[in-house]
PDB file of C-alpha atoms in Angstrom:
ATOM      1  CA  MET A   1     -55.982 -60.101 125.805  1.00 46.00           C
ATOM      2  CA  ALA A   2     -56.749 -55.960 123.879  1.00 47.00           C
ATOM      3  CA  TYR A   3     -60.312 -57.074 121.899  1.00 48.00           C
ATOM      4  CA  VAL A   4     -59.913 -55.826 118.282  1.00 49.00           C
ATOM      5  CA  PRO A   5     -62.337 -55.350 115.822  1.00 50.00           C
ATOM      6  CA  GLY A   6     -62.965 -57.236 112.820  1.00 48.00           C
ATOM      7  CA  VAL A   7     -63.413 -54.290 110.381  1.00 46.00           C
ATOM      8  CA  ALA A   8     -60.399 -52.112 112.269  1.00 48.00           C
ATOM      9  CA  LEU A   9     -58.355 -55.309 111.799  1.00 44.00           C
ATOM     10  CA  LEU A  10     -58.764 -55.291 107.840  1.00 43.00           C
ATOM     11  CA  ALA A  11     -58.585 -51.958 107.280  1.00 47.00           C
ATOM     12  CA  ALA A  12     -54.661 -51.748 108.649  1.00 48.00           C
ATOM     13  CA  LEU A  13     -54.232 -54.668 106.808  1.00 45.00           C
ATOM     14  CA  ALA A  14     -55.324 -52.351 103.516  1.00 47.00           C
ATOM     15  CA  VAL A  15     -53.135 -49.918 104.532  1.00 47.00           C
ATOM     16  CA  GLY A  16     -50.260 -51.874 105.026  1.00 50.00           C
ATOM     17  CA  CYS A  17     -50.521 -53.347 101.350  1.00 46.00           C
ATOM     18  CA  SER A  18     -51.266 -50.535  99.693  1.00 48.00           C
ATOM     19  CA  ALA A  19     -48.221 -48.386 101.250  1.00 46.00           C
ATOM     20  CA  GLY A  20     -46.345 -50.901 100.326  1.00 45.00           C
ATOM     21  CA  SER A  21     -47.896 -51.528  95.787  1.00 45.00           C
ATOM     22  CA  ASP A  22     -47.191 -47.443  96.305  1.00 47.00           C
ATOM     23  CA  GLY A  23     -43.399 -47.980  96.879  1.00 45.00           C
ATOM     24  CA  SER A  24     -43.218 -50.687  94.398  1.00 45.00           C
ATOM     25  CA  ALA A  25     -43.978 -49.170  91.556  1.00 42.00           C
ATOM     26  CA  THR A  26     -42.663 -45.491  92.583  1.00 43.00           C
ATOM     27  CA  ASP A  27     -39.364 -48.200  92.292  1.00 45.00           C
ATOM     28  CA  ALA A  28     -40.617 -49.800  89.104  1.00 43.00           C
ATOM     29  CA  ASP A  29     -40.269 -46.410  87.111  1.00 45.00           C
ATOM     30  CA  SER A  30     -37.529 -44.620  88.969  1.00 45.00           C
ATOM     31  CA  LYS A  31     -35.467 -47.436  87.262  1.00 52.00           C
ATOM     32  CA  PRO A  32     -32.670 -46.710  85.427  1.00 58.00           C
ATOM     33  CA  GLY A  33     -31.415 -48.200  81.809  1.00 59.00           C
ATOM     34  CA  GLY A  34     -35.684 -47.815  81.242  1.00 54.00           C
ATOM     35  CA  PRO A  35     -36.788 -47.105  77.084  1.00 62.00           C
ATOM     36  CA  THR A  36     -36.753 -43.506  76.122  1.00 66.00           C
ATOM     37  CA  VAL A  37     -38.735 -42.753  72.628  1.00 64.00           C
ATOM     38  CA  THR A  38     -37.030 -39.686  70.693  1.00 78.00           C
ATOM     39  CA  THR A  39     -39.802 -38.054  68.495  1.00 83.00           C
ATOM     40  CA  ALA A  40     -38.084 -36.501  65.485  1.00 83.00           C
ATOM     41  CA  PRO A  41     -37.382 -32.393  64.896  1.00 84.00           C
ATOM     42  CA  PRO A  42     -40.236 -30.262  63.064  1.00 86.00           C
ATOM     43  CA  GLY A  43     -39.401 -28.949  59.888  1.00 86.00           C
ATOM     44  CA  LYS A  44     -37.822 -25.696  59.635  1.00 92.00           C
ATOM     45  CA  TYR A  45     -40.589 -24.092  58.479  1.00 93.00           C
ATOM     46  CA  ARG A  46     -44.262 -23.439  60.324  1.00 92.00           C
ATOM     47  CA  THR A  47     -46.681 -21.618  57.811  1.00 93.00           C
ATOM     48  CA  LEU A  48     -46.684 -20.735  53.094  1.00 95.00           C
ATOM     49  CA  PRO A  49     -45.937 -17.117  51.623  1.00 94.00           C
ATOM     50  CA  ALA A  50     -48.723 -15.851  50.614  1.00 95.00           C
ATOM     51  CA  PRO A  51     -48.713 -17.532  46.524  1.00 96.00           C
ATOM     52  CA  CYS A  52     -50.440 -14.644  44.780  1.00 96.00           C
ATOM     53  CA  ARG A  53     -47.958 -12.343  46.103  1.00 95.00           C
ATOM     54  CA  ALA A  54     -44.723 -13.958  45.534  1.00 96.00           C
ATOM     55  CA  VAL A  55     -44.072 -12.915  42.077  1.00 95.00           C
ATOM     56  CA  PRO A  56     -43.174  -9.034  42.531  1.00 94.00           C
ATOM     57  CA  GLY A  57     -45.391  -7.337  39.786  1.00 92.00           C
ATOM     58  CA  SER A  58     -43.068  -6.221  37.819  1.00 93.00           C
ATOM     59  CA  THR A  59     -41.502 -10.048  36.967  1.00 95.00           C
ATOM     60  CA  LEU A  60     -45.144 -11.377  35.924  1.00 95.00           C
ATOM     61  CA  LYS A  61     -44.966  -8.397  33.352  1.00 93.00           C
ATOM     62  CA  ASP A  62     -41.787  -9.986  32.107  1.00 95.00           C
ATOM     63  CA  LEU A  63     -42.888 -13.811  32.558  1.00 96.00           C
ATOM     64  CA  LEU A  64     -46.584 -12.954  30.478  1.00 94.00           C
ATOM     65  CA  PRO A  65     -46.091  -9.840  28.074  1.00 90.00           C
ATOM     66  CA  GLY A  66     -49.976  -9.708  26.600  1.00 86.00           C
ATOM     67  CA  VAL A  67     -50.583  -7.816  30.401  1.00 89.00           C
ATOM     68  CA  ALA A  68     -48.526  -4.971  29.424  1.00 85.00           C
ATOM     69  CA  GLU A  69     -50.789  -4.284  26.604  1.00 85.00           C
ATOM     70  CA  LEU A  70     -53.890  -4.570  29.071  1.00 86.00           C
ATOM     71  CA  PRO A  71     -56.456  -1.574  29.833  1.00 89.00           C
ATOM     72  CA  ARG A  72     -55.182  -0.548  33.296  1.00 90.00           C
ATOM     73  CA  GLN A  73     -58.467  -2.500  35.033  1.00 90.00           C
ATOM     74  CA  GLN A  74     -57.898  -5.322  33.476  1.00 90.00           C
ATOM     75  CA  GLN A  75     -54.212  -5.689  33.922  1.00 90.00           C
ATOM     76  CA  GLU A  76     -54.407  -5.808  37.459  1.00 91.00           C
ATOM     77  CA  LYS A  77     -56.986  -8.886  37.508  1.00 91.00           C
ATOM     78  CA  ALA A  78     -54.586 -10.546  35.619  1.00 91.00           C
ATOM     79  CA  LEU A  79     -51.515  -9.512  37.811  1.00 93.00           C
ATOM     80  CA  ARG A  80     -53.604 -10.612  40.752  1.00 94.00           C
ATOM     81  CA  GLY A  81     -53.576 -14.006  39.339  1.00 94.00           C
ATOM     82  CA  SER A  82     -55.956 -16.917  40.888  1.00 96.00           C
ATOM     83  CA  PRO A  83     -55.682 -18.610  44.023  1.00 96.00           C
ATOM     84  CA  THR A  84     -55.591 -22.384  43.704  1.00 95.00           C
ATOM     85  CA  ILE A  85     -59.177 -24.486  45.474  1.00 92.00           C
ATOM     86  CA  THR A  86     -56.777 -26.113  48.951  1.00 88.00           C
ATOM     87  CA  TYR A  87     -58.786 -26.828  51.654  1.00 87.00           C
ATOM     88  CA  ASP A  88     -55.809 -26.915  53.874  1.00 90.00           C
ATOM     89  CA  THR A  89     -53.798 -23.165  53.084  1.00 89.00           C
ATOM     90  CA  ASP A  90     -52.287 -24.477  55.962  1.00 90.00           C
ATOM     91  CA  ARG A  91     -50.530 -26.723  54.569  1.00 94.00           C
ATOM     92  CA  LYS A  92     -50.859 -26.409  50.607  1.00 96.00           C
ATOM     93  CA  VAL A  93     -51.603 -23.025  48.120  1.00 97.00           C
ATOM     94  CA  GLY A  94     -50.748 -21.926  44.600  1.00 97.00           C
ATOM     95  CA  CYS A  95     -51.945 -19.305  42.135  1.00 98.00           C
ATOM     96  CA  SER A  96     -51.755 -19.361  38.712  1.00 97.00           C
ATOM     97  CA  TRP A  97     -51.833 -16.533  35.561  1.00 97.00           C
ATOM     98  CA  LYS A  98     -52.201 -16.895  32.116  1.00 94.00           C
ATOM     99  CA  ALA A  99     -51.747 -13.744  29.660  1.00 92.00           C
ATOM    100  CA  ASP A 100     -52.649 -14.172  25.785  1.00 91.00           C
ATOM    101  CA  ALA A 101     -50.436 -11.819  23.231  1.00 88.00           C
ATOM    102  CA  PRO A 102     -50.387 -11.198  19.976  1.00 88.00           C
ATOM    103  CA  ASP A 103     -48.389 -14.201  18.979  1.00 89.00           C
ATOM    104  CA  SER A 104     -48.888 -15.991  21.649  1.00 91.00           C
ATOM    105  CA  THR A 105     -50.768 -16.877  25.307  1.00 92.00           C
ATOM    106  CA  ARG A 106     -48.548 -17.182  28.338  1.00 95.00           C
ATOM    107  CA  ASN A 107     -49.462 -19.119  31.207  1.00 96.00           C
ATOM    108  CA  LEU A 108     -47.231 -19.695  35.334  1.00 98.00           C
ATOM    109  CA  SER A 109     -48.395 -21.294  38.163  1.00 98.00           C
ATOM    110  CA  ILE A 110     -47.259 -21.590  41.442  1.00 98.00           C
ATOM    111  CA  ASP A 111     -47.511 -24.659  44.540  1.00 97.00           C
ATOM    112  CA  PHE A 112     -46.172 -23.990  47.924  1.00 98.00           C
ATOM    113  CA  GLU A 113     -46.498 -27.172  49.741  1.00 97.00           C
ATOM    114  CA  ARG A 114     -45.627 -27.822  54.108  1.00 97.00           C
ATOM    115  CA  VAL A 115     -45.305 -31.366  54.491  1.00 96.00           C
ATOM    116  CA  VAL A 116     -45.979 -32.350  57.872  1.00 94.00           C
ATOM    117  CA  SER A 117     -44.869 -36.003  59.683  1.00 92.00           C
ATOM    118  CA  TYR A 118     -47.374 -37.388  61.658  1.00 89.00           C
ATOM    119  CA  ASP A 119     -44.567 -40.372  62.460  1.00 90.00           C
ATOM    120  CA  PRO A 120     -43.345 -38.991  66.193  1.00 90.00           C
ATOM    121  CA  LEU A 121     -39.138 -41.087  64.404  1.00 92.00           C
ATOM    122  CA  VAL A 122     -39.692 -39.255  61.169  1.00 94.00           C
ATOM    123  CA  SER A 123     -38.910 -36.145  60.606  1.00 94.00           C
ATOM    124  CA  ASP A 124     -41.040 -33.457  58.164  1.00 94.00           C
ATOM    125  CA  ASP A 125     -37.689 -33.369  56.760  1.00 96.00           C
ATOM    126  CA  ASP A 126     -37.342 -36.598  56.015  1.00 96.00           C
ATOM    127  CA  ARG A 127     -40.714 -36.819  55.433  1.00 96.00           C
ATOM    128  CA  ALA A 128     -40.279 -34.226  52.323  1.00 97.00           C
ATOM    129  CA  ARG A 129     -37.258 -35.950  51.267  1.00 97.00           C
ATOM    130  CA  SER A 130     -39.289 -38.490  49.849  1.00 96.00           C
ATOM    131  CA  LEU A 131     -41.777 -37.041  48.401  1.00 97.00           C
ATOM    132  CA  TYR A 132     -39.417 -34.901  46.414  1.00 98.00           C
ATOM    133  CA  VAL A 133     -38.374 -38.042  45.363  1.00 97.00           C
ATOM    134  CA  LYS A 134     -41.078 -39.624  44.501  1.00 97.00           C
ATOM    135  CA  LYS A 135     -41.395 -36.094  42.125  1.00 97.00           C
ATOM    136  CA  GLU A 136     -38.029 -36.759  40.710  1.00 97.00           C
ATOM    137  CA  ASN A 137     -38.777 -40.306  39.477  1.00 96.00           C
ATOM    138  CA  ALA A 138     -42.238 -39.425  38.527  1.00 95.00           C
ATOM    139  CA  ALA A 139     -40.458 -36.900  36.356  1.00 94.00           C
ATOM    140  CA  GLU A 140     -38.307 -39.265  34.116  1.00 93.00           C
ATOM    141  CA  LEU A 141     -34.919 -37.720  33.959  1.00 92.00           C
ATOM    142  CA  PRO A 142     -32.865 -39.208  31.159  1.00 88.00           C
ATOM    143  CA  GLY A 143     -29.430 -40.339  32.394  1.00 71.00           C
ATOM    144  CA  SER A 144     -31.017 -42.340  35.452  1.00 53.00           C
ATOM    145  CA  SER A 145     -28.723 -45.567  35.853  1.00 46.00           C
ATOM    146  CA  THR A 146     -31.734 -47.408  36.735  1.00 39.00           C
ATOM    147  CA  PRO A 147     -35.362 -47.339  36.029  1.00 41.00           C
ATOM    148  CA  GLY A 148     -37.408 -45.192  38.567  1.00 39.00           C
ATOM    149  CA  THR A 149     -34.247 -43.686  40.381  1.00 41.00           C
ATOM    150  CA  ALA A 150     -33.144 -39.615  39.574  1.00 42.00           C
ATOM    151  CA  PRO A 151     -29.450 -39.016  37.916  1.00 40.00           C
ATOM    152  CA  GLU A 152     -27.548 -37.597  40.799  1.00 37.00           C
ATOM    153  CA  LYS A 153     -26.414 -33.929  41.027  1.00 38.00           C
ATOM    154  CA  GLY A 154     -24.506 -33.024  37.747  1.00 36.00           C
ATOM    155  CA  ALA A 155     -24.088 -36.275  36.457  1.00 37.00           C
ATOM    156  CA  PRO A 156     -24.727 -36.152  32.061  1.00 35.00           C
ATOM    157  CA  THR A 157     -27.507 -36.877  30.702  1.00 36.00           C
ATOM    158  CA  GLY A 158     -28.721 -39.435  28.814  1.00 35.00           C
ATOM    159  CA  THR A 159     -30.770 -38.363  25.095  1.00 33.00           C
ATOM    160  CA  GLY A 160     -33.654 -36.970  26.571  1.00 37.00           C
ATOM    161  CA  GLY A 161     -36.939 -34.567  25.420  1.00 41.00           C
ATOM    162  CA  GLY A 162     -38.523 -38.193  24.505  1.00 39.00           C
ATOM    163  CA  GLU A 163     -42.012 -39.161  23.715  1.00 38.00           C
ATOM    164  CA  LYS A 164     -42.659 -40.949  26.916  1.00 39.00           C
ATOM    165  CA  GLY A 165     -42.471 -37.610  28.291  1.00 40.00           C
ATOM    166  CA  GLN A 166     -44.921 -35.529  26.178  1.00 43.00           C
ATOM    167  CA  GLU A 167     -46.820 -39.000  26.969  1.00 39.00           C
ATOM    168  CA  LYS A 168     -46.645 -38.964  30.176  1.00 41.00           C
ATOM    169  CA  GLU A 169     -48.255 -35.070  30.124  1.00 38.00           C
ATOM    170  CA  THR A 170     -51.031 -35.682  28.120  1.00 39.00           C
ATOM    171  CA  GLY A 171     -51.622 -38.441  29.667  1.00 37.00           C
ATOM    172  CA  GLU A 172     -51.981 -36.079  33.316  1.00 38.00           C
ATOM    173  CA  ALA A 173     -54.128 -32.995  31.390  1.00 37.00           C
ATOM    174  CA  GLY A 174     -56.820 -36.000  31.062  1.00 36.00           C
ATOM    175  CA  ASP A 175     -58.769 -34.766  28.729  1.00 38.00           C
ATOM    176  CA  GLY A 176     -57.387 -37.529  25.875  1.00 36.00           C
ATOM    177  CA  LYS A 177     -57.751 -34.280  23.537  1.00 38.00           C
ATOM    178  CA  GLY A 178     -53.930 -34.014  23.039  1.00 40.00           C
ATOM    179  CA  SER A 179     -51.570 -35.976  21.814  1.00 40.00           C
ATOM    180  CA  ALA A 180     -47.792 -35.819  21.669  1.00 42.00           C
ATOM    181  CA  ASP A 181     -45.992 -34.412  18.556  1.00 42.00           C
ATOM    182  CA  PRO A 182     -44.115 -37.552  17.268  1.00 38.00           C
ATOM    183  CA  SER A 183     -42.388 -34.692  14.982  1.00 38.00           C
ATOM    184  CA  PRO A 184     -38.000 -34.391  16.286  1.00 36.00           C
ATOM    185  CA  SER A 185     -38.711 -31.084  16.666  1.00 37.00           C
ATOM    186  CA  ALA A 186     -41.519 -31.897  19.482  1.00 39.00           C
ATOM    187  CA  SER A 187     -38.420 -33.306  21.560  1.00 41.00           C
ATOM    188  CA  ALA A 188     -36.440 -30.936  23.716  1.00 41.00           C
ATOM    189  CA  SER A 189     -33.302 -32.104  22.742  1.00 39.00           C
ATOM    190  CA  THR A 190     -33.705 -31.270  18.882  1.00 40.00           C
ATOM    191  CA  SER A 191     -34.272 -27.498  20.760  1.00 41.00           C
ATOM    192  CA  SER A 192     -31.422 -24.723  19.930  1.00 38.00           C
ATOM    193  CA  GLY A 193     -28.332 -25.076  22.517  1.00 40.00           C
ATOM    194  CA  THR A 194     -28.585 -29.112  23.807  1.00 46.00           C
ATOM    195  CA  PRO A 195     -25.186 -30.733  23.223  1.00 42.00           C
ATOM    196  CA  GLY A 196     -23.781 -30.300  20.300  1.00 36.00           C
ATOM    197  CA  ALA A 197     -25.270 -27.459  19.324  1.00 41.00           C
ATOM    198  CA  PRO A 198     -24.800 -24.027  19.333  1.00 45.00           C
ATOM    199  CA  GLY A 199     -23.889 -22.988  22.892  1.00 57.00           C
ATOM    200  CA  GLY A 200     -22.928 -26.377  23.830  1.00 64.00           C
ATOM    201  CA  GLU A 201     -26.043 -25.783  26.670  1.00 77.00           C
ATOM    202  CA  ASP A 202     -27.660 -28.590  27.263  1.00 84.00           C
ATOM    203  CA  LEU A 203     -32.059 -28.105  27.378  1.00 92.00           C
ATOM    204  CA  ARG A 204     -32.451 -31.285  28.315  1.00 93.00           C
ATOM    205  CA  PRO A 205     -34.501 -32.274  31.517  1.00 96.00           C
ATOM    206  CA  ARG A 206     -32.250 -32.130  34.397  1.00 96.00           C
ATOM    207  CA  VAL A 207     -31.262 -31.565  38.186  1.00 96.00           C
ATOM    208  CA  VAL A 208     -30.861 -28.711  39.163  1.00 96.00           C
ATOM    209  CA  ASP A 209     -28.012 -27.279  41.374  1.00 95.00           C
ATOM    210  CA  GLY A 210     -27.787 -24.719  43.748  1.00 95.00           C
ATOM    211  CA  LEU A 211     -31.921 -23.866  44.222  1.00 97.00           C
ATOM    212  CA  GLY A 212     -33.243 -25.028  47.695  1.00 95.00           C
ATOM    213  CA  ASP A 213     -31.821 -28.563  49.335  1.00 96.00           C
ATOM    214  CA  ALA A 214     -32.269 -30.031  45.818  1.00 97.00           C
ATOM    215  CA  ALA A 215     -34.130 -28.861  42.119  1.00 98.00           C
ATOM    216  CA  PHE A 216     -34.754 -30.602  39.077  1.00 98.00           C
ATOM    217  CA  LEU A 217     -36.153 -29.010  35.611  1.00 98.00           C
ATOM    218  CA  ASP A 218     -39.274 -31.223  33.637  1.00 97.00           C
ATOM    219  CA  ASP A 219     -39.768 -29.203  29.619  1.00 97.00           C
ATOM    220  CA  LEU A 220     -42.141 -31.038  27.321  1.00 95.00           C
ATOM    221  CA  LEU A 221     -43.587 -30.185  24.255  1.00 92.00           C
ATOM    222  CA  THR A 222     -46.690 -31.327  23.806  1.00 90.00           C
ATOM    223  CA  ARG A 223     -49.671 -30.952  20.939  1.00 79.00           C
ATOM    224  CA  ALA A 224     -52.607 -30.944  20.916  1.00 67.00           C
ATOM    225  CA  GLY A 225     -54.955 -32.062  18.179  1.00 67.00           C
ATOM    226  CA  SER A 226     -54.162 -29.830  14.604  1.00 68.00           C
ATOM    227  CA  THR A 227     -53.517 -26.382  17.046  1.00 73.00           C
ATOM    228  CA  ALA A 228     -49.873 -24.996  18.130  1.00 78.00           C
ATOM    229  CA  GLN A 229     -47.384 -27.446  19.527  1.00 89.00           C
ATOM    230  CA  HIS A 230     -47.274 -26.302  23.306  1.00 93.00           C
ATOM    231  CA  ARG A 231     -44.334 -26.151  25.617  1.00 95.00           C
ATOM    232  CA  THR A 232     -44.439 -26.387  29.975  1.00 97.00           C
ATOM    233  CA  VAL A 233     -41.692 -26.555  31.455  1.00 98.00           C
ATOM    234  CA  SER A 234     -41.270 -27.098  35.833  1.00 98.00           C
ATOM    235  CA  VAL A 235     -38.688 -26.411  38.224  1.00 98.00           C
ATOM    236  CA  VAL A 236     -39.460 -28.376  41.701  1.00 98.00           C
ATOM    237  CA  PHE A 237     -37.699 -27.566  44.702  1.00 98.00           C
ATOM    238  CA  ARG A 238     -37.279 -28.785  48.546  1.00 98.00           C
ATOM    239  CA  THR A 239     -35.928 -26.183  50.881  1.00 96.00           C
ATOM    240  CA  SER A 240     -36.440 -28.293  54.594  1.00 96.00           C
ATOM    241  CA  ASN A 241     -39.396 -29.312  54.581  1.00 97.00           C
ATOM    242  CA  VAL A 242     -41.173 -27.058  51.997  1.00 97.00           C
ATOM    243  CA  ILE A 243     -41.908 -27.646  48.328  1.00 98.00           C
ATOM    244  CA  VAL A 244     -42.404 -25.643  45.460  1.00 98.00           C
ATOM    245  CA  THR A 245     -43.299 -25.864  41.906  1.00 98.00           C
ATOM    246  CA  VAL A 246     -43.157 -22.958  39.440  1.00 98.00           C
ATOM    247  CA  ARG A 247     -45.465 -24.423  35.973  1.00 98.00           C
ATOM    248  CA  TYR A 248     -44.759 -21.627  33.557  1.00 98.00           C
ATOM    249  CA  GLY A 249     -45.333 -22.549  29.947  1.00 97.00           C
ATOM    250  CA  GLU A 250     -46.310 -20.631  25.854  1.00 95.00           C
ATOM    251  CA  GLN A 251     -48.554 -21.812  22.931  1.00 92.00           C
ATOM    252  CA  PRO A 252     -47.468 -19.487  19.964  1.00 91.00           C
ATOM    253  CA  ALA A 253     -50.333 -18.308  17.956  1.00 88.00           C
ATOM    254  CA  LEU A 254     -48.558 -19.927  14.537  1.00 89.00           C
ATOM    255  CA  VAL A 255     -48.660 -23.265  14.160  1.00 87.00           C
ATOM    256  CA  THR A 256     -45.786 -23.921  12.894  1.00 87.00           C
ATOM    257  CA  LYS A 257     -44.181 -21.649  15.690  1.00 90.00           C
ATOM    258  CA  VAL A 258     -41.798 -24.150  18.255  1.00 91.00           C
ATOM    259  CA  PRO A 259     -41.721 -22.486  21.992  1.00 93.00           C
ATOM    260  CA  ASP A 260     -38.082 -21.657  22.625  1.00 94.00           C
ATOM    261  CA  SER A 261     -36.726 -24.052  25.575  1.00 95.00           C
ATOM    262  CA  LYS A 262     -33.944 -21.437  26.383  1.00 96.00           C
ATOM    263  CA  GLU A 263     -36.423 -18.547  27.197  1.00 96.00           C
ATOM    264  CA  LEU A 264     -39.034 -20.799  29.080  1.00 97.00           C
ATOM    265  CA  GLN A 265     -36.717 -22.460  31.088  1.00 97.00           C
ATOM    266  CA  ASP A 266     -34.720 -19.513  32.029  1.00 97.00           C
ATOM    267  CA  LYS A 267     -37.406 -17.661  32.933  1.00 97.00           C
ATOM    268  CA  ALA A 268     -38.713 -20.512  34.776  1.00 98.00           C
ATOM    269  CA  GLN A 269     -35.410 -20.689  37.574  1.00 98.00           C
ATOM    270  CA  ALA A 270     -35.249 -16.903  38.144  1.00 97.00           C
ATOM    271  CA  LEU A 271     -39.030 -17.056  39.771  1.00 98.00           C
ATOM    272  CA  ALA A 272     -37.701 -20.649  41.281  1.00 98.00           C
ATOM    273  CA  ARG A 273     -34.913 -18.568  42.837  1.00 97.00           C
ATOM    274  CA  LYS A 274     -37.043 -15.282  43.663  1.00 97.00           C
ATOM    275  CA  LEU A 275     -39.560 -18.170  45.534  1.00 97.00           C
ATOM    276  CA  ALA A 276     -36.943 -20.180  47.016  1.00 96.00           C
ATOM    277  CA  GLU A 277     -35.817 -16.217  48.640  1.00 94.00           C
ATOM    278  CA  VAL A 278     -39.543 -15.895  49.503  1.00 93.00           C
ATOM    279  CA  ILE A 279     -40.074 -18.801  51.736  1.00 92.00           C
ATOM    280  CA  SER A 280     -35.842 -17.928  53.633  1.00 85.00           C
ATOM    281  CA  GLU A 281     -37.647 -14.463  54.443  1.00 78.00           C
TER     282      GLU A 281
END
């Protein structure tokens, strides 16, 4: 009988067991019908435009009448705008402008936010849609059927532009100096062009059709102490995974003058539509 050393026998048994184990693992991994993980698609937009260069100079001069009266160097500085300080310019950027004219002060700001979902099961678009809905609900547009629910596009709005929205705007400012004007003139619903007024145009806060994937407009009139009333029109829209906010405001020099809703709303919406085109380029 041949003699097999114990070490050699153990080595042979180890090789056999190893081969069997590898084969079993491979077979298990290759079994059909195993669970598959589908990753949500990324958003359409991977970059953001340069905000301070997103608005043409001619448009800025129209939105900021006082700029045209400035000396050349000051005019160039005013048109250059002030970039918003952010810590991730790949995700959020903005720019603001301000101009003083003899009869009023105008201010403009734009913000771009590129939404990225870090959940592989939630797409960037779905995440952006969720954030946009929160913004729309927070605006408390008149005509919502239930609290916290934005109205459907094209749905009639209720009595709007009231004191509740103005108090919210003042609270967000955080300076404690402003207060909502309780007089009827403080409501956007009193502006000419509201339902039943000449022209029949509804100027109340509302959903805006035909701008991006979804959009809404807010119109707030506030008074800071004994100073003139300040109106700010905000247009917020979403296109794919980018949310854009335009804020356009005016404060007249005269305490008795109320900023015109229609002018501010028309110009803010026109700018928002131009920015939608800029993003798509």
